[in-house]
Short mmCIF file of C-alpha atoms in Angstrom, two decimals:
data_model
loop_
_atom_site.label_atom_id
_atom_site.label_comp_id
_atom_site.label_asym_id
_atom_site.label_seq_id
_atom_site.Cartn_x
_atom_site.Cartn_y
_atom_site.Cartn_z
CA UNK A 23 47.23 -13.28 17.57
CA UNK A 24 47.38 -15.32 14.75
CA UNK A 25 42.93 -15.15 12.98
CA UNK A 26 41.55 -17.68 10.52
CA UNK A 27 39.40 -16.25 9.20
CA UNK A 28 37.49 -19.23 7.43
CA UNK A 29 34.77 -17.95 4.39
CA UNK A 30 34.89 -14.45 2.60
CA UNK A 31 31.66 -13.14 1.53
CA UNK A 32 30.75 -10.00 3.11
CA UNK A 33 30.41 -11.62 6.95
CA UNK A 34 34.02 -12.81 6.81
CA UNK A 35 35.64 -9.35 5.25
CA UNK A 36 33.68 -7.72 7.67
CA UNK A 37 34.87 -9.65 10.56
CA UNK A 38 38.99 -9.44 9.37
CA UNK A 39 38.47 -5.77 9.04
CA UNK A 40 36.78 -5.13 12.44
CA UNK A 41 38.87 -7.41 13.90
CA UNK A 42 42.00 -5.73 12.48
CA UNK A 43 40.39 -2.34 13.84
CA UNK A 44 40.08 -4.04 17.50
CA UNK A 45 43.38 -6.01 17.21
CA UNK A 46 45.41 -3.33 15.99
CA UNK A 47 48.56 -3.29 13.55
CA UNK A 48 50.04 -6.73 15.43
CA UNK A 49 47.21 -8.94 14.50
CA UNK A 50 48.13 -12.25 12.14
CA UNK A 51 45.03 -12.99 10.56
CA UNK A 52 44.96 -14.81 7.30
CA UNK A 53 41.06 -15.41 5.14
CA UNK A 54 40.79 -19.33 3.90
CA UNK A 55 38.05 -19.07 0.97
CA UNK A 56 37.21 -21.97 -1.65
CA UNK A 57 36.59 -19.75 -4.15
CA UNK A 58 38.79 -18.16 -6.30
CA UNK A 59 37.72 -14.64 -5.54
CA UNK A 60 36.20 -13.25 -1.83
CA UNK A 61 33.08 -11.58 -1.95
CA UNK A 62 30.70 -14.87 -1.63
CA UNK A 63 27.59 -14.21 -2.95
CA UNK A 64 27.99 -10.20 -3.96
CA UNK A 65 29.28 -10.14 -7.30
CA UNK A 66 30.36 -7.15 -9.36
CA UNK A 67 30.09 -8.04 -12.82
CA UNK A 68 30.74 -5.46 -16.25
CA UNK A 69 27.53 -5.24 -18.44
CA UNK A 70 27.63 -2.07 -21.24
CA UNK A 71 30.57 -1.28 -19.93
CA UNK A 72 30.00 -0.60 -16.46
CA UNK A 73 30.04 -2.05 -13.22
CA UNK A 74 26.97 -4.18 -12.11
CA UNK A 75 25.90 -6.48 -9.08
CA UNK A 76 24.90 -9.54 -10.60
CA UNK A 77 23.91 -10.85 -7.23
CA UNK A 78 22.29 -8.49 -4.53
CA UNK A 79 21.60 -5.00 -5.47
CA UNK A 80 20.31 -3.48 -2.49
CA UNK A 81 19.54 -3.64 1.46
CA UNK A 82 17.50 -2.42 3.45
CA UNK A 83 17.93 1.39 4.41
CA UNK A 84 16.39 0.47 7.96
CA UNK A 85 19.12 -0.38 9.11
CA UNK A 86 22.08 1.12 10.32
CA UNK A 87 25.03 -1.92 9.43
CA UNK A 88 25.73 -0.46 5.68
CA UNK A 89 25.73 3.16 5.71
CA UNK A 90 27.44 2.92 9.11
CA UNK A 91 30.26 0.94 7.15
CA UNK A 92 30.26 2.69 4.23
CA UNK A 93 31.18 6.23 6.99
CA UNK A 94 33.78 4.02 8.32
CA UNK A 95 35.40 3.15 5.51
CA UNK A 96 35.26 6.17 3.27
CA UNK A 97 32.73 5.09 1.39
CA UNK A 98 29.76 7.52 1.69
CA UNK A 99 29.94 8.68 -1.40
CA UNK A 100 29.13 5.57 -2.87
CA UNK A 101 25.72 5.64 -0.85
CA UNK A 102 22.92 5.56 -3.43
CA UNK A 103 18.99 5.40 -3.20
CA UNK A 104 16.09 4.10 -5.67
CA UNK A 105 13.62 6.44 -7.78
CA UNK A 106 11.48 6.15 -5.39
CA UNK A 107 8.66 4.14 -7.97
CA UNK A 108 7.06 0.90 -7.45
CA UNK A 109 6.33 -3.24 -8.49
CA UNK A 110 4.12 -4.80 -10.01
CA UNK A 111 3.42 -7.95 -10.48
CA UNK A 112 2.36 -10.55 -13.17
CA UNK A 113 -0.77 -12.63 -12.81
CA UNK A 114 -3.41 -14.38 -14.49
CA UNK A 115 -1.71 -13.19 -17.73
CA UNK A 116 -1.55 -9.08 -17.28
CA UNK A 117 0.45 -6.54 -14.30
CA UNK A 118 -0.85 -5.52 -12.25
CA UNK A 119 0.15 -2.61 -9.21
CA UNK A 120 2.05 -4.54 -5.99
CA UNK A 121 -0.44 -3.54 -2.96
CA UNK A 122 0.89 -1.04 -1.01
CA UNK A 123 0.62 -1.59 3.23
CA UNK A 124 1.36 -4.90 3.47
CA UNK A 125 3.80 -6.87 5.14
CA UNK A 126 5.76 -8.97 2.80
CA UNK A 127 2.32 -9.06 0.67
CA UNK A 128 0.38 -9.50 3.43
CA UNK A 129 -2.81 -7.43 3.98
CA UNK A 130 -3.87 -5.48 6.40
CA UNK A 131 -6.89 -4.97 4.42
CA UNK A 132 -9.63 -7.16 1.78
CA UNK A 133 -9.69 -3.31 -0.26
CA UNK A 134 -5.23 -3.51 -0.80
CA UNK A 135 -5.76 -6.77 -3.24
CA UNK A 136 -8.18 -5.40 -5.34
CA UNK A 137 -8.09 -6.16 -8.30
CA UNK A 138 -5.27 -8.88 -7.60
CA UNK A 139 -7.54 -11.18 -5.99
CA UNK A 140 -10.61 -12.79 -7.16
CA UNK A 141 -13.38 -11.76 -5.20
CA UNK A 142 -14.06 -14.56 -3.43
CA UNK A 143 -10.44 -13.88 -1.74
CA UNK A 144 -11.98 -10.33 -0.79
CA UNK A 145 -14.46 -11.65 0.36
CA UNK A 146 -12.76 -13.89 2.80
CA UNK A 147 -9.69 -11.56 3.47
CA UNK A 148 -12.87 -9.18 4.87
CA UNK A 149 -14.51 -11.83 6.74
CA UNK A 150 -10.95 -12.79 8.84
CA UNK A 151 -11.72 -11.41 11.50
CA UNK A 152 -15.16 -12.67 12.36
CA UNK A 153 -13.41 -16.32 12.14
CA UNK A 154 -11.84 -17.75 15.63
CA UNK A 155 -8.15 -17.96 15.21
CA UNK A 156 -6.12 -20.46 16.59
CA UNK A 157 -1.76 -19.97 17.32
CA UNK A 158 -0.55 -21.17 20.15
CA UNK A 159 2.50 -18.55 21.17
CA UNK A 160 6.01 -19.42 20.69
CA UNK A 161 4.67 -21.49 17.65
CA UNK A 162 5.90 -21.86 14.77
CA UNK A 163 4.30 -22.90 11.05
CA UNK A 164 5.59 -22.47 6.97
CA UNK A 165 3.99 -19.49 5.46
CA UNK A 166 2.13 -20.41 3.32
CA UNK A 167 -0.22 -22.68 6.09
CA UNK A 168 -0.68 -19.75 7.94
CA UNK A 169 -1.75 -16.71 5.32
CA UNK A 170 -3.71 -19.52 2.81
CA UNK A 171 -6.03 -20.61 5.91
CA UNK A 172 -6.59 -17.19 6.72
CA UNK A 173 -7.30 -15.10 3.23
CA UNK A 174 -6.76 -17.97 0.17
CA UNK A 175 -3.84 -19.39 -1.58
CA UNK A 176 -4.18 -16.79 -4.16
CA UNK A 177 -2.75 -13.74 -1.90
CA UNK A 178 0.21 -15.95 -0.88
CA UNK A 179 0.60 -17.51 -4.71
CA UNK A 180 0.24 -14.29 -6.23
CA UNK A 181 1.32 -11.05 -3.80
CA UNK A 182 3.66 -13.16 -0.68
CA UNK A 183 5.82 -16.05 -2.90
CA UNK A 184 6.43 -12.67 -5.25
CA UNK A 185 8.26 -11.04 -1.52
CA UNK A 186 9.73 -14.19 -0.49
CA UNK A 187 11.29 -15.41 -4.05
CA UNK A 188 13.64 -12.44 -3.73
CA UNK A 189 14.36 -11.68 -0.44
CA UNK A 190 15.00 -15.96 0.18
CA UNK A 191 15.06 -16.93 -3.68
CA UNK A 192 12.67 -19.59 -1.86
CA UNK A 193 8.57 -19.76 -1.45
CA UNK A 194 6.46 -18.73 1.44
CA UNK A 195 6.23 -23.30 1.85
CA UNK A 196 9.74 -23.14 2.61
CA UNK A 197 10.07 -20.25 5.13
CA UNK A 198 9.10 -19.66 8.59
CA UNK A 199 5.96 -17.14 9.83
CA UNK A 200 8.86 -16.58 13.04
CA UNK A 201 12.33 -15.97 11.02
CA UNK A 202 10.59 -14.47 8.09
CA UNK A 203 8.39 -11.90 10.09
CA UNK A 204 8.83 -11.78 13.20
CA UNK A 205 6.49 -8.74 14.04
CA UNK A 206 3.38 -10.38 12.84
CA UNK A 207 5.42 -13.37 14.76
CA UNK A 208 5.34 -10.56 18.09
CA UNK A 209 1.65 -9.58 17.19
CA UNK A 210 -0.19 -13.47 17.56
CA UNK A 211 2.04 -13.80 20.84
CA UNK A 212 0.74 -11.20 22.41
CA UNK A 213 -3.34 -12.69 21.51
CA UNK A 214 -3.88 -10.56 17.90
CA UNK A 215 -7.71 -11.56 17.80
CA UNK A 216 -7.30 -12.09 14.22
CA UNK A 217 -4.23 -12.30 11.43
CA UNK A 218 -5.65 -8.89 10.44
CA UNK A 219 -5.17 -7.47 13.49
CA UNK A 220 -1.86 -8.64 14.01
CA UNK A 221 -0.82 -7.84 10.75
CA UNK A 222 -1.90 -4.12 10.82
CA UNK A 223 0.16 -4.58 14.54
CA UNK A 224 3.12 -5.31 13.03
CA UNK A 225 3.09 -3.16 10.21
CA UNK A 226 6.32 -0.27 10.60
CA UNK A 227 4.51 3.38 10.63
CA UNK A 228 3.91 4.61 7.23
CA UNK A 229 7.89 6.94 6.07
CA UNK A 230 8.61 8.29 2.99
CA UNK A 231 12.62 7.95 4.09
CA UNK A 232 13.96 5.16 1.57
CA UNK A 233 13.11 1.46 1.90
CA UNK A 234 16.71 0.81 -0.12
CA UNK A 235 20.35 1.32 -0.43
CA UNK A 236 22.53 0.92 -3.23
CA UNK A 237 25.96 1.09 -3.49
CA UNK A 238 26.41 3.99 -6.89
CA UNK A 239 29.61 1.41 -8.27
CA UNK A 240 28.29 -1.90 -7.39
CA UNK A 241 28.58 -4.05 -4.08
CA UNK A 242 32.63 -4.77 -5.30
CA UNK A 243 33.94 -1.27 -3.40
CA UNK A 244 33.08 -2.34 -0.73
CA UNK A 245 34.80 -5.63 -0.31
CA UNK A 246 37.88 -3.87 -1.59
CA UNK A 247 37.86 -1.72 1.31
CA UNK A 248 37.51 -3.66 3.39
CA UNK A 249 39.36 -6.61 2.15
CA UNK A 250 42.57 -3.46 1.81
CA UNK A 251 41.47 -1.98 5.45
CA UNK A 252 41.48 -6.02 7.12
CA UNK A 253 45.28 -5.86 6.07
CA UNK A 254 44.75 -9.93 6.14
CA UNK A 255 46.93 -11.80 4.47
CA UNK A 256 43.92 -14.03 1.56
CA UNK A 257 44.80 -17.44 1.07
CA UNK A 258 41.82 -18.33 -1.84
CA UNK A 259 41.01 -21.75 -4.38
CA UNK A 260 41.79 -23.14 -0.48
CA UNK A 261 39.54 -24.66 1.35
CA UNK A 262 39.42 -25.37 4.78
CA UNK A 263 39.56 -29.39 5.25
CA UNK A 264 40.08 -29.41 8.73
CA UNK A 265 39.14 -27.70 12.03
CA UNK A 266 40.54 -28.40 15.66
CA UNK A 267 41.11 -27.66 18.96
CA UNK A 268 44.80 -27.54 19.37
CA UNK A 269 47.76 -27.17 22.28
CA UNK A 270 46.77 -23.23 22.99
CA UNK A 271 44.34 -22.87 20.59
CA UNK A 272 43.42 -24.02 17.30
CA UNK A 273 43.65 -25.90 14.34
CA UNK A 274 42.69 -24.80 10.45
CA UNK A 275 44.24 -27.31 7.84
CA UNK A 276 45.81 -26.61 5.82
CA UNK A 277 47.27 -23.31 6.97
CA UNK A 278 47.58 -24.91 10.72
CA UNK A 279 47.81 -23.32 14.21
CA UNK A 280 45.60 -20.49 14.82
CA UNK A 281 44.69 -18.88 18.51
CA UNK A 282 41.46 -17.40 16.95
CA UNK A 283 38.92 -18.39 14.10
CA UNK A 284 35.68 -16.93 12.43
CA UNK A 285 33.75 -19.28 10.74
CA UNK A 286 31.75 -17.43 8.14
CA UNK A 287 31.15 -20.54 6.07
CA UNK A 288 27.02 -21.84 4.88
CA UNK A 289 26.41 -23.67 6.84
CA UNK A 290 26.44 -26.89 4.94
CA UNK A 291 30.54 -26.58 5.18
CA UNK A 292 30.20 -25.24 8.86
CA UNK A 293 28.47 -28.58 9.71
CA UNK A 294 31.21 -30.12 8.21
CA UNK A 295 33.99 -28.36 10.50
CA UNK A 296 32.46 -28.48 13.33
CA UNK A 297 30.97 -31.81 12.98
CA UNK A 298 33.84 -33.24 15.28
CA UNK A 299 33.74 -30.35 18.12
CA UNK A 300 30.44 -29.93 18.93
CA UNK A 301 28.20 -32.19 16.93
CA UNK A 302 25.11 -30.70 18.43
CA UNK A 303 25.72 -27.53 16.60
CA UNK A 304 26.99 -29.30 13.02
CA UNK A 305 23.69 -30.87 13.08
CA UNK A 306 21.50 -28.18 13.85
CA UNK A 307 23.94 -26.37 10.97
CA UNK A 308 23.29 -30.16 8.45
CA UNK A 309 19.11 -29.57 9.13
CA UNK A 310 19.41 -25.62 7.03
CA UNK A 311 18.86 -26.30 3.46
CA UNK A 312 19.94 -23.16 0.35
CA UNK A 313 18.31 -22.66 -2.68
CA UNK A 314 19.71 -22.43 -5.89
CA UNK A 315 19.23 -19.18 -8.27
CA UNK A 316 20.37 -17.17 -11.74
CA UNK A 317 20.51 -13.68 -12.57
CA UNK A 318 20.62 -12.61 -16.50
CA UNK A 319 21.47 -8.45 -17.01
CA UNK A 320 20.15 -7.43 -20.36
CA UNK A 321 21.60 -4.04 -22.08
CA UNK A 322 18.62 -3.36 -23.53
CA UNK A 323 18.37 -0.82 -26.60
CA UNK A 324 18.14 2.97 -23.86
CA UNK A 325 15.37 3.81 -25.70
CA UNK A 326 13.34 0.49 -24.51
CA UNK A 327 9.88 1.12 -23.46
CA UNK A 328 10.58 -0.22 -20.64
CA UNK A 329 7.35 0.34 -17.82
CA UNK A 330 8.00 3.01 -15.01
CA UNK A 331 8.52 0.40 -12.57
CA UNK A 332 10.91 -0.21 -10.46
CA UNK A 333 10.47 -4.62 -11.39
CA UNK A 334 7.80 -7.07 -12.36
CA UNK A 335 7.31 -9.89 -10.03
CA UNK A 336 6.10 -12.94 -11.08
CA UNK A 337 3.18 -14.98 -9.29
CA UNK A 338 3.49 -18.54 -8.36
CA UNK A 339 2.42 -20.45 -10.66
CA UNK A 340 2.42 -18.63 -13.98
CA UNK A 341 3.59 -19.61 -17.36
CA UNK A 342 6.99 -17.99 -17.13
CA UNK A 343 10.41 -19.29 -17.12
CA UNK A 344 11.59 -16.56 -15.45
CA UNK A 345 10.71 -15.37 -11.28
CA UNK A 346 11.58 -12.31 -11.50
CA UNK A 347 13.08 -8.02 -13.06
CA UNK A 348 14.05 -6.01 -11.62
CA UNK A 349 14.24 -2.65 -14.72
CA UNK A 350 17.72 -0.96 -13.20
CA UNK A 351 17.48 1.76 -15.32
CA UNK A 352 14.25 2.48 -13.87
CA UNK A 353 14.75 1.84 -10.05
CA UNK A 354 18.27 2.84 -9.60
CA UNK A 355 18.76 6.68 -11.31
CA UNK A 356 22.42 6.27 -11.52
CA UNK A 357 22.14 3.97 -13.65
CA UNK A 358 19.24 5.89 -16.03
CA UNK A 359 22.81 7.78 -17.09
CA UNK A 360 24.26 4.92 -18.20
CA UNK A 361 23.88 4.67 -22.38
CA UNK A 362 21.95 1.42 -22.29
CA UNK A 363 18.76 0.72 -20.22
CA UNK A 364 19.80 -3.21 -18.27
CA UNK A 365 17.75 -5.17 -16.75
CA UNK A 366 18.15 -8.26 -14.32
CA UNK A 367 15.89 -11.39 -14.59
CA UNK A 368 15.90 -14.18 -11.64
CA UNK A 369 15.19 -17.22 -11.62
CA UNK A 370 15.29 -20.41 -9.72
CA UNK A 371 13.48 -21.61 -6.12
CA UNK A 372 14.74 -23.44 -3.66
CA UNK A 373 13.75 -27.17 -5.40
CA UNK A 374 14.32 -26.68 -8.35
CA UNK A 375 17.78 -26.22 -9.64
CA UNK A 376 17.33 -26.84 -12.95
CA UNK A 377 17.68 -23.60 -14.24
CA UNK A 378 21.57 -23.74 -13.41
CA UNK A 379 22.12 -26.59 -15.90
CA UNK A 380 20.43 -24.43 -19.00
CA UNK A 381 22.80 -22.91 -21.00
CA UNK A 382 24.20 -19.45 -21.16
CA UNK A 383 22.41 -18.67 -24.80
CA UNK A 384 19.28 -20.56 -23.35
CA UNK A 385 18.78 -18.54 -20.58
CA UNK A 386 19.52 -14.57 -21.97
CA UNK A 387 16.57 -16.53 -24.91
CA UNK A 388 14.23 -17.33 -22.09
CA UNK A 389 15.05 -13.75 -20.16
CA UNK A 390 14.28 -11.58 -23.10
CA UNK A 391 11.33 -13.75 -24.27
CA UNK A 392 9.72 -13.41 -20.98
CA UNK A 393 10.27 -9.67 -20.32
CA UNK A 394 8.79 -9.44 -23.23
CA UNK A 395 6.00 -11.01 -22.81
CA UNK A 396 5.53 -8.82 -19.36
CA UNK A 397 6.25 -5.57 -20.98
CA UNK A 398 4.19 -5.74 -24.23
CA UNK A 399 7.65 -4.66 -26.52
CA UNK A 400 9.50 -5.87 -28.79
CA UNK A 401 13.28 -6.51 -26.47
CA UNK A 402 16.83 -6.86 -28.65
CA UNK A 403 19.79 -7.62 -25.86
CA UNK A 404 22.56 -5.31 -26.81
CA UNK A 405 24.66 -7.01 -25.12
CA UNK A 406 23.86 -10.04 -22.01
CA UNK A 407 26.36 -11.72 -19.24
CA UNK A 408 25.55 -14.46 -16.91
CA UNK A 409 25.37 -14.78 -12.98
CA UNK A 410 25.37 -18.92 -11.30
CA UNK A 411 23.72 -19.06 -7.50
CA UNK A 412 24.88 -22.24 -6.45
CA UNK A 413 22.70 -23.27 -3.37
CA UNK A 414 23.61 -19.81 -2.38
CA UNK A 415 20.64 -18.66 0.38
CA UNK A 416 20.18 -20.44 3.28
CA UNK A 417 16.16 -21.61 3.68
CA UNK A 418 15.49 -20.16 6.76
CA UNK A 419 12.48 -22.90 7.70
CA UNK A 420 10.17 -23.40 10.79
CA UNK A 421 11.91 -24.31 13.36
CA UNK A 422 14.97 -21.64 12.21
CA UNK A 423 15.43 -19.45 15.37
CA UNK A 424 15.48 -21.87 17.59
CA UNK A 425 18.19 -24.22 15.86
CA UNK A 426 20.31 -21.53 15.48
CA UNK A 427 19.29 -21.25 19.41
CA UNK A 428 21.18 -24.75 19.44
CA UNK A 429 23.98 -23.80 17.30
CA UNK A 430 25.45 -21.08 19.62
CA UNK A 431 24.63 -22.07 22.55
CA UNK A 432 26.64 -25.30 21.13
CA UNK A 433 29.82 -22.95 20.54
CA UNK A 434 29.08 -20.55 23.40
CA UNK A 435 31.94 -22.49 25.36
CA UNK A 436 34.42 -22.74 22.37
CA UNK A 437 36.64 -19.68 23.68
CA UNK A 438 38.60 -18.20 19.96
CA UNK A 439 35.78 -19.55 18.10
CA UNK A 440 33.21 -17.43 16.40
CA UNK A 441 30.32 -17.98 13.83
CA UNK A 442 29.52 -15.82 11.11
CA UNK A 443 26.98 -15.86 7.88
CA UNK A 444 23.70 -15.56 6.80
CA UNK A 445 22.15 -18.59 7.52
CA UNK A 446 21.85 -17.31 11.02
CA UNK A 447 20.14 -13.95 12.17
CA UNK A 448 18.96 -12.72 8.31
CA UNK A 449 19.91 -13.31 4.44
CA UNK A 450 20.40 -9.21 3.83
CA UNK A 451 23.49 -7.86 3.53
CA UNK A 452 22.74 -5.79 7.30
CA UNK A 453 22.31 -8.85 9.10
CA UNK A 454 25.64 -11.06 7.93
CA UNK A 455 27.48 -7.37 8.58
CA UNK A 456 26.26 -7.48 11.92
CA UNK A 457 27.35 -10.93 11.94
CA UNK A 458 30.87 -10.23 11.02
CA UNK A 459 31.38 -8.19 13.60
CA UNK A 460 29.78 -10.02 16.22
CA UNK A 461 32.60 -12.53 15.11
CA UNK A 462 34.93 -10.50 15.45
CA UNK A 463 34.23 -8.92 19.01
CA UNK A 464 33.78 -12.44 20.26
CA UNK A 465 37.38 -13.28 19.19
CA UNK A 466 39.02 -10.41 20.73
CA UNK A 467 36.91 -10.62 23.64
CA UNK A 468 38.97 -13.59 23.86
CA UNK A 469 41.74 -12.95 23.61
CA UNK A 470 42.19 -10.28 26.28
#
């Protein structure tokens, strides 16, 4: 049996590995990727003599997919957890503690926002339960429209946007409530009398368990393990140019006839490949927009007096160029043991790709200057590395769940074809792993 996996990111590599586990050594598995390397938007670079993730650097710890995969491939000792420090928010020219017990920055009480927003906003939050709430079950709006109306624009700009920007490289205006905050949407659908009540219902119970996990030597070790254990043939720097039904299976140009196909490509590429086969799916896929971003990693003298926090998020509207800083040497204990202090600066949001065209020198200068502004200390990089991510993350706009349902229904009858990727059911690594697993099981089931 010959299977093509189009797209060599974490979704595609997981699918290739899982196909090998399900189909055994006789299967001929090919992974096709337009880039010169596999891994997609996961990439472990090197800074100051050690590995450092320059794409995603963590995964949500409450989901099981990544820890289970690490155990399967013998990498459980790579699992690390953060030091437990909280991030700060830069707003109004000063840093504030990120409010605790919020749902993606949405408060369950006015008191949690005190100091971050003004008195009028505090009063608006406190009075929100007394205002009538109009919500149609099944409705979807952008996050900004809901939260700004009920709690005020400052809550969105200073608490919600900084967190959404870290997850989606987007903003509350480009992200829908139902896809980004499913538990909140469910509470509203169930008849919550106010947004305050809905947030209280949607919040997970308090827990001492780490919220995030990471890999000590970076995601590259997992990518390499999946690639090796998949036993696949890798065809890189080669885009798939056409997908068509064959006499007894599928045809993927330029590799030819195959019995099954996993499309683990970004939404626009998947739309193009499905155009003649599943036009409804292609049309829905074409409506998914992507955001670009840039990561600048700085190595600083070890004695640099960085705040004792995991990072610094930047509120919307602040006169800074960077949108967030991860104080990597504070956040991760294994990185604190390095000879230099490590910081990652993030640039770019949905609708603004301008930072992609900046020179490396300008990006590094901007990162150092903005970091000096938010920390109040001199920043003197010893070395730095820049990683650009063009159209890297899909935007989960209002209606996204219905859009994905249309896509999946449109391809459900196409035997031997499966979809995987970050545009489907979550942009995080665990969600991508889940789609890769599901795609492999669909192909394997059709083959037996």
